[in-house]
Structures are given as structure tokens and as C-alpha cells.
JSON list of C-alpha atoms in Angstrom, two decimals:
[
{"chain": "A", "resi": 1208, "resn": "MET", "atom": "CA", "xyz": [80.52, 88.51, 139.38]},
{"chain": "A", "resi": 1209, "resn": "THR", "atom": "CA", "xyz": [82.66, 90.77, 137.25]},
{"chain": "A", "resi": 1210, "resn": "GLY", "atom": "CA", "xyz": [84.68, 90.33, 134.10]},
{"chain": "A", "resi": 1211, "resn": "ARG", "atom": "CA", "xyz": [84.32, 87.58, 131.52]},
{"chain": "A", "resi": 1212, "resn": "SER", "atom": "CA", "xyz": [83.81, 84.76, 134.01]},
{"chain": "A", "resi": 1213, "resn": "ASP", "atom": "CA", "xyz": [80.10, 85.61, 134.30]},
{"chain": "A", "resi": 1214, "resn": "THR", "atom": "CA", "xyz": [79.45, 84.93, 130.59]},
{"chain": "A", "resi": 1215, "resn": "LEU", "atom": "CA", "xyz": [77.05, 82.06, 130.09]},
{"chain": "A", "resi": 1216, "resn": "PRO", "atom": "CA", "xyz": [77.95, 79.25, 127.65]},
{"chain": "A", "resi": 1217, "resn": "TRP", "atom": "CA", "xyz": [75.01, 80.03, 125.36]},
{"chain": "A", "resi": 1218, "resn": "GLU", "atom": "CA", "xyz": [76.21, 83.66, 125.13]},
{"chain": "A", "resi": 1219, "resn": "VAL", "atom": "CA", "xyz": [79.65, 82.48, 124.02]},
{"chain": "A", "resi": 1220, "resn": "GLU", "atom": "CA", "xyz": [78.05, 80.19, 121.42]},
{"chain": "A", "resi": 1221, "resn": "ALA", "atom": "CA", "xyz": [75.83, 83.03, 120.17]},
{"chain": "A", "resi": 1222, "resn": "VAL", "atom": "CA", "xyz": [78.79, 85.37, 119.74]},
{"chain": "A", "resi": 1223, "resn": "ALA", "atom": "CA", "xyz": [80.90, 82.66, 118.07]},
{"chain": "A", "resi": 1224, "resn": "GLY", "atom": "CA", "xyz": [78.02, 81.80, 115.74]},
{"chain": "A", "resi": 1225, "resn": "ALA", "atom": "CA", "xyz": [77.53, 85.45, 114.77]},
{"chain": "A", "resi": 1226, "resn": "ALA", "atom": "CA", "xyz": [81.25, 85.85, 114.09]},
{"chain": "A", "resi": 1227, "resn": "SER", "atom": "CA", "xyz": [81.25, 82.71, 111.94]},
{"chain": "A", "resi": 1228, "resn": "ARG", "atom": "CA", "xyz": [78.23, 83.93, 109.93]},
{"chain": "A", "resi": 1229, "resn": "ALA", "atom": "CA", "xyz": [79.87, 87.33, 109.43]},
{"chain": "A", "resi": 1230, "resn": "ARG", "atom": "CA", "xyz": [83.07, 85.71, 108.13]},
{"chain": "A", "resi": 1231, "resn": "ALA", "atom": "CA", "xyz": [81.07, 83.53, 105.74]},
{"chain": "A", "resi": 1232, "resn": "ARG", "atom": "CA", "xyz": [79.01, 86.49, 104.54]},
{"chain": "A", "resi": 1233, "resn": "TYR", "atom": "CA", "xyz": [82.07, 88.56, 103.67]},
{"chain": "A", "resi": 1234, "resn": "ALA", "atom": "CA", "xyz": [84.37, 85.75, 102.60]},
{"chain": "A", "resi": 1235, "resn": "LYS", "atom": "CA", "xyz": [86.17, 86.25, 99.31]},
{"chain": "A", "resi": 1236, "resn": "PRO", "atom": "CA", "xyz": [84.99, 83.69, 96.76]},
{"chain": "A", "resi": 1237, "resn": "VAL", "atom": "CA", "xyz": [87.52, 81.07, 95.70]},
{"chain": "A", "resi": 1238, "resn": "VAL", "atom": "CA", "xyz": [88.22, 81.21, 91.96]},
{"chain": "A", "resi": 1239, "resn": "VAL", "atom": "CA", "xyz": [88.98, 77.85, 90.33]},
{"chain": "A", "resi": 1240, "resn": "PRO", "atom": "CA", "xyz": [89.66, 77.29, 86.61]},
{"chain": "A", "resi": 1241, "resn": "ASP", "atom": "CA", "xyz": [87.36, 75.17, 84.46]},
{"chain": "A", "resi": 1242, "resn": "GLY", "atom": "CA", "xyz": [90.27, 72.88, 83.62]},
{"chain": "A", "resi": 1243, "resn": "LEU", "atom": "CA", "xyz": [93.93, 72.56, 84.58]},
{"chain": "A", "resi": 1244, "resn": "GLU", "atom": "CA", "xyz": [94.81, 72.36, 80.88]},
{"chain": "A", "resi": 1245, "resn": "LEU", "atom": "CA", "xyz": [93.78, 76.03, 80.61]},
{"chain": "A", "resi": 1246, "resn": "LEU", "atom": "CA", "xyz": [96.67, 77.05, 82.87]},
{"chain": "A", "resi": 1247, "resn": "ALA", "atom": "CA", "xyz": [99.25, 78.22, 80.35]},
{"chain": "A", "resi": 1248, "resn": "GLY", "atom": "CA", "xyz": [101.29, 80.74, 82.34]},
{"chain": "A", "resi": 1249, "resn": "PRO", "atom": "CA", "xyz": [105.06, 81.13, 82.35]},
{"chain": "A", "resi": 1250, "resn": "THR", "atom": "CA", "xyz": [107.49, 78.91, 84.25]},
{"chain": "A", "resi": 1251, "resn": "SER", "atom": "CA", "xyz": [110.59, 81.07, 83.88]},
{"chain": "A", "resi": 1252, "resn": "GLY", "atom": "CA", "xyz": [111.56, 84.70, 83.49]},
{"chain": "A", "resi": 1253, "resn": "VAL", "atom": "CA", "xyz": [110.29, 87.70, 85.41]},
{"chain": "A", "resi": 1254, "resn": "VAL", "atom": "CA", "xyz": [106.55, 88.12, 85.93]},
{"chain": "A", "resi": 1255, "resn": "ALA", "atom": "CA", "xyz": [104.95, 91.35, 87.15]},
{"chain": "A", "resi": 1256, "resn": "LEU", "atom": "CA", "xyz": [101.50, 90.87, 88.65]},
{"chain": "A", "resi": 1257, "resn": "PRO", "atom": "CA", "xyz": [98.84, 93.56, 88.30]},
{"chain": "A", "resi": 1258, "resn": "ARG", "atom": "CA", "xyz": [97.78, 95.50, 91.41]},
{"chain": "A", "resi": 1259, "resn": "HIS", "atom": "CA", "xyz": [94.53, 93.58, 91.86]},
{"chain": "A", "resi": 1260, "resn": "LEU", "atom": "CA", "xyz": [96.63, 90.45, 92.47]},
{"chain": "A", "resi": 1261, "resn": "LYS", "atom": "CA", "xyz": [99.61, 91.93, 94.31]},
{"chain": "A", "resi": 1262, "resn": "TRP", "atom": "CA", "xyz": [98.51, 95.12, 95.97]},
{"chain": "A", "resi": 1263, "resn": "SER", "atom": "CA", "xyz": [101.43, 95.69, 98.35]},
{"chain": "A", "resi": 1264, "resn": "GLY", "atom": "CA", "xyz": [105.17, 95.22, 98.13]},
{"chain": "A", "resi": 1265, "resn": "SER", "atom": "CA", "xyz": [107.00, 94.26, 94.98]},
{"chain": "A", "resi": 1266, "resn": "ALA", "atom": "CA", "xyz": [104.77, 92.84, 92.25]},
{"chain": "A", "resi": 1267, "resn": "GLY", "atom": "CA", "xyz": [107.72, 91.27, 90.40]},
{"chain": "A", "resi": 1268, "resn": "TYR", "atom": "CA", "xyz": [108.61, 87.58, 90.59]},
{"chain": "A", "resi": 1269, "resn": "ASP", "atom": "CA", "xyz": [111.78, 86.13, 89.09]},
{"chain": "A", "resi": 1270, "resn": "LEU", "atom": "CA", "xyz": [110.62, 82.58, 88.44]},
{"chain": "A", "resi": 1271, "resn": "ASP", "atom": "CA", "xyz": [114.21, 81.43, 87.91]},
{"chain": "A", "resi": 1272, "resn": "GLU", "atom": "CA", "xyz": [115.00, 82.12, 91.60]},
{"chain": "A", "resi": 1273, "resn": "PRO", "atom": "CA", "xyz": [114.22, 79.21, 93.92]},
{"chain": "A", "resi": 1274, "resn": "GLY", "atom": "CA", "xyz": [111.02, 79.77, 95.87]},
{"chain": "A", "resi": 1275, "resn": "ARG", "atom": "CA", "xyz": [109.70, 82.69, 93.85]},
{"chain": "A", "resi": 1276, "resn": "ILE", "atom": "CA", "xyz": [107.48, 80.56, 91.62]},
{"chain": "A", "resi": 1277, "resn": "MET", "atom": "CA", "xyz": [105.85, 79.16, 94.77]},
{"chain": "A", "resi": 1278, "resn": "ASP", "atom": "CA", "xyz": [105.30, 82.71, 96.08]},
{"chain": "A", "resi": 1279, "resn": "LEU", "atom": "CA", "xyz": [103.70, 83.68, 92.76]},
{"chain": "A", "resi": 1280, "resn": "TYR", "atom": "CA", "xyz": [101.41, 80.63, 92.73]},
{"chain": "A", "resi": 1281, "resn": "ARG", "atom": "CA", "xyz": [100.30, 81.19, 96.33]},
{"chain": "A", "resi": 1282, "resn": "THR", "atom": "CA", "xyz": [99.54, 84.85, 95.59]},
{"chain": "A", "resi": 1283, "resn": "VAL", "atom": "CA", "xyz": [97.67, 84.21, 92.34]},
{"chain": "A", "resi": 1284, "resn": "ILE", "atom": "CA", "xyz": [95.61, 81.32, 93.74]},
{"chain": "A", "resi": 1285, "resn": "ASN", "atom": "CA", "xyz": [94.60, 83.33, 96.81]},
{"chain": "A", "resi": 1286, "resn": "GLU", "atom": "CA", "xyz": [93.97, 86.66, 95.08]},
{"chain": "A", "resi": 1287, "resn": "ALA", "atom": "CA", "xyz": [92.53, 85.68, 91.67]},
{"chain": "A", "resi": 1288, "resn": "ALA", "atom": "CA", "xyz": [89.39, 87.61, 90.79]},
{"chain": "A", "resi": 1289, "resn": "THR", "atom": "CA", "xyz": [88.60, 85.70, 87.59]},
{"chain": "A", "resi": 1290, "resn": "PRO", "atom": "CA", "xyz": [89.63, 82.41, 85.96]},
{"chain": "A", "resi": 1291, "resn": "ASP", "atom": "CA", "xyz": [91.61, 84.51, 83.46]},
{"chain": "A", "resi": 1292, "resn": "ASP", "atom": "CA", "xyz": [93.97, 85.53, 86.29]},
{"chain": "A", "resi": 1293, "resn": "LEU", "atom": "CA", "xyz": [94.68, 81.84, 86.85]},
{"chain": "A", "resi": 1294, "resn": "HIS", "atom": "CA", "xyz": [95.04, 81.02, 83.14]},
{"chain": "A", "resi": 1295, "resn": "ARG", "atom": "CA", "xyz": [97.48, 83.88, 82.59]},
{"chain": "A", "resi": 1296, "resn": "TYR", "atom": "CA", "xyz": [99.84, 83.31, 85.53]},
{"chain": "A", "resi": 1297, "resn": "LEU", "atom": "CA", "xyz": [99.68, 79.61, 86.44]},
{"chain": "A", "resi": 1298, "resn": "ASN", "atom": "CA", "xyz": [101.03, 76.66, 84.46]},
{"chain": "A", "resi": 1299, "resn": "GLU", "atom": "CA", "xyz": [99.44, 73.19, 84.66]},
{"chain": "A", "resi": 1300, "resn": "ALA", "atom": "CA", "xyz": [102.67, 71.18, 84.95]},
{"chain": "A", "resi": 1301, "resn": "ALA", "atom": "CA", "xyz": [104.24, 73.58, 87.43]},
{"chain": "A", "resi": 1302, "resn": "LEU", "atom": "CA", "xyz": [101.07, 73.67, 89.55]},
{"chain": "A", "resi": 1303, "resn": "LYS", "atom": "CA", "xyz": [100.94, 69.88, 89.73]},
{"chain": "A", "resi": 1304, "resn": "SER", "atom": "CA", "xyz": [104.58, 69.65, 90.78]},
{"chain": "A", "resi": 1305, "resn": "LEU", "atom": "CA", "xyz": [104.24, 72.40, 93.41]},
{"chain": "A", "resi": 1306, "resn": "TRP", "atom": "CA", "xyz": [100.75, 71.58, 94.73]},
{"chain": "A", "resi": 1307, "resn": "GLU", "atom": "CA", "xyz": [101.72, 69.54, 97.78]},
{"chain": "A", "resi": 1308, "resn": "THR", "atom": "CA", "xyz": [104.14, 72.20, 99.05]},
{"chain": "A", "resi": 1309, "resn": "ILE", "atom": "CA", "xyz": [102.13, 75.40, 98.44]},
{"chain": "A", "resi": 1310, "resn": "TRP", "atom": "CA", "xyz": [100.62, 76.72, 101.66]},
{"chain": "A", "resi": 1311, "resn": "LEU", "atom": "CA", "xyz": [96.97, 77.61, 101.05]},
{"chain": "A", "resi": 1312, "resn": "PRO", "atom": "CA", "xyz": [94.06, 78.32, 103.38]},
{"chain": "A", "resi": 1313, "resn": "ALA", "atom": "CA", "xyz": [91.96, 75.18, 103.92]},
{"chain": "A", "resi": 1314, "resn": "PRO", "atom": "CA", "xyz": [88.86, 76.49, 102.06]},
{"chain": "A", "resi": 1315, "resn": "VAL", "atom": "CA", "xyz": [90.98, 77.36, 99.02]},
{"chain": "A", "resi": 1316, "resn": "ARG", "atom": "CA", "xyz": [92.79, 74.00, 98.94]},
{"chain": "A", "resi": 1317, "resn": "THR", "atom": "CA", "xyz": [89.48, 72.18, 99.45]},
{"chain": "A", "resi": 1318, "resn": "ALA", "atom": "CA", "xyz": [87.80, 74.02, 96.55]},
{"chain": "A", "resi": 1319, "resn": "TRP", "atom": "CA", "xyz": [90.67, 73.22, 94.19]},
{"chain": "A", "resi": 1320, "resn": "GLU", "atom": "CA", "xyz": [90.93, 69.57, 95.27]},
{"chain": "A", "resi": 1321, "resn": "HIS", "atom": "CA", "xyz": [87.16, 69.12, 95.02]},
{"chain": "A", "resi": 1322, "resn": "ARG", "atom": "CA", "xyz": [87.24, 70.39, 91.42]},
{"chain": "A", "resi": 1323, "resn": "PHE", "atom": "CA", "xyz": [90.48, 68.53, 90.57]},
{"chain": "A", "resi": 1324, "resn": "PRO", "atom": "CA", "xyz": [90.70, 65.29, 92.60]},
{"chain": "A", "resi": 1325, "resn": "GLU", "atom": "CA", "xyz": [94.05, 64.51, 90.97]},
{"chain": "A", "resi": 1326, "resn": "LEU", "atom": "CA", "xyz": [95.59, 67.32, 93.04]},
{"chain": "A", "resi": 1327, "resn": "ALA", "atom": "CA", "xyz": [94.34, 65.75, 96.27]},
{"chain": "A", "resi": 1328, "resn": "THR", "atom": "CA", "xyz": [95.48, 62.31, 95.15]},
{"chain": "A", "resi": 1329, "resn": "ALA", "atom": "CA", "xyz": [98.97, 63.58, 94.34]},
{"chain": "A", "resi": 1330, "resn": "ARG", "atom": "CA", "xyz": [99.19, 65.29, 97.74]},
{"chain": "A", "resi": 1331, "resn": "THR", "atom": "CA", "xyz": [97.96, 62.34, 99.80]},
{"chain": "A", "resi": 1332, "resn": "SER", "atom": "CA", "xyz": [100.13, 59.83, 97.95]},
{"chain": "A", "resi": 1333, "resn": "THR", "atom": "CA", "xyz": [103.26, 61.66, 99.10]},
{"chain": "A", "resi": 1334, "resn": "GLU", "atom": "CA", "xyz": [102.25, 62.11, 102.76]},
{"chain": "A", "resi": 1335, "resn": "PRO", "atom": "CA", "xyz": [103.88, 59.74, 105.28]},
{"chain": "A", "resi": 1336, "resn": "ALA", "atom": "CA", "xyz": [101.67, 56.93, 106.59]}
]
């Protein structure tokens, strides 16, 4: 046989397992604050993120424009290197009101909702039955 059709199932599983282990080994850690009350960032005005948070494109976010605060929150949550990044740029009340609509990778959302069950509760209480 030629091509991929001669690959045995155990070979596929071995390759998939190795790829999964490699992703886990090099995965960026998820940073979560110690408490939501520590999130004291702005909710209006223009915010310029440092390069370690927004490394390409415009680093400025006008939080008074619809949608930009959500873009900022998604970027900061995904790229934070320390809890201080979260404390400086996120706001507790704004995060709670935006949580259910912010697109986040599953491992990130899971880490936050595990630490703060009230975020998961708020999200599931608004989902249709």
C-alpha cells in the first residue's frame, strides 16, 4: 500500500498522543487573580497596553467605543504574564457583566471559572435551556 491509508490505528494514536503531550509541555500558563475584588482597572477612556500584552497591531483601546472593552478584556485575559497585568487592566464589575460574551479558549475559561464559580454560575444562568 502507499500513502496514508497504510497507517495503523496505533500509529495514529501514538502520533496524536505525542502531539498532545507537546502542546501541554509548551502551553502558556493561565494567569488568574487571587480575587476579583483586586481587579481595579479602567472602564472608560483610552487604554494603551504594553507590548508584552499586545505585541502586534494597535495597542490602544478606546473603552468608550462599543466592543473595544471586550477586545481589551479578551487580550489581557489571554496574554497576562502576572496577576498585576489583570489587576491593572481589568475591572471586577465590568468583567462580571462581560464574562458570558467574551470568547476565551476553553482551558482559560475553565481556569477562571474553577477559581471563581460565580462567573460560571452567571454564565450558565443566562444560557437557554
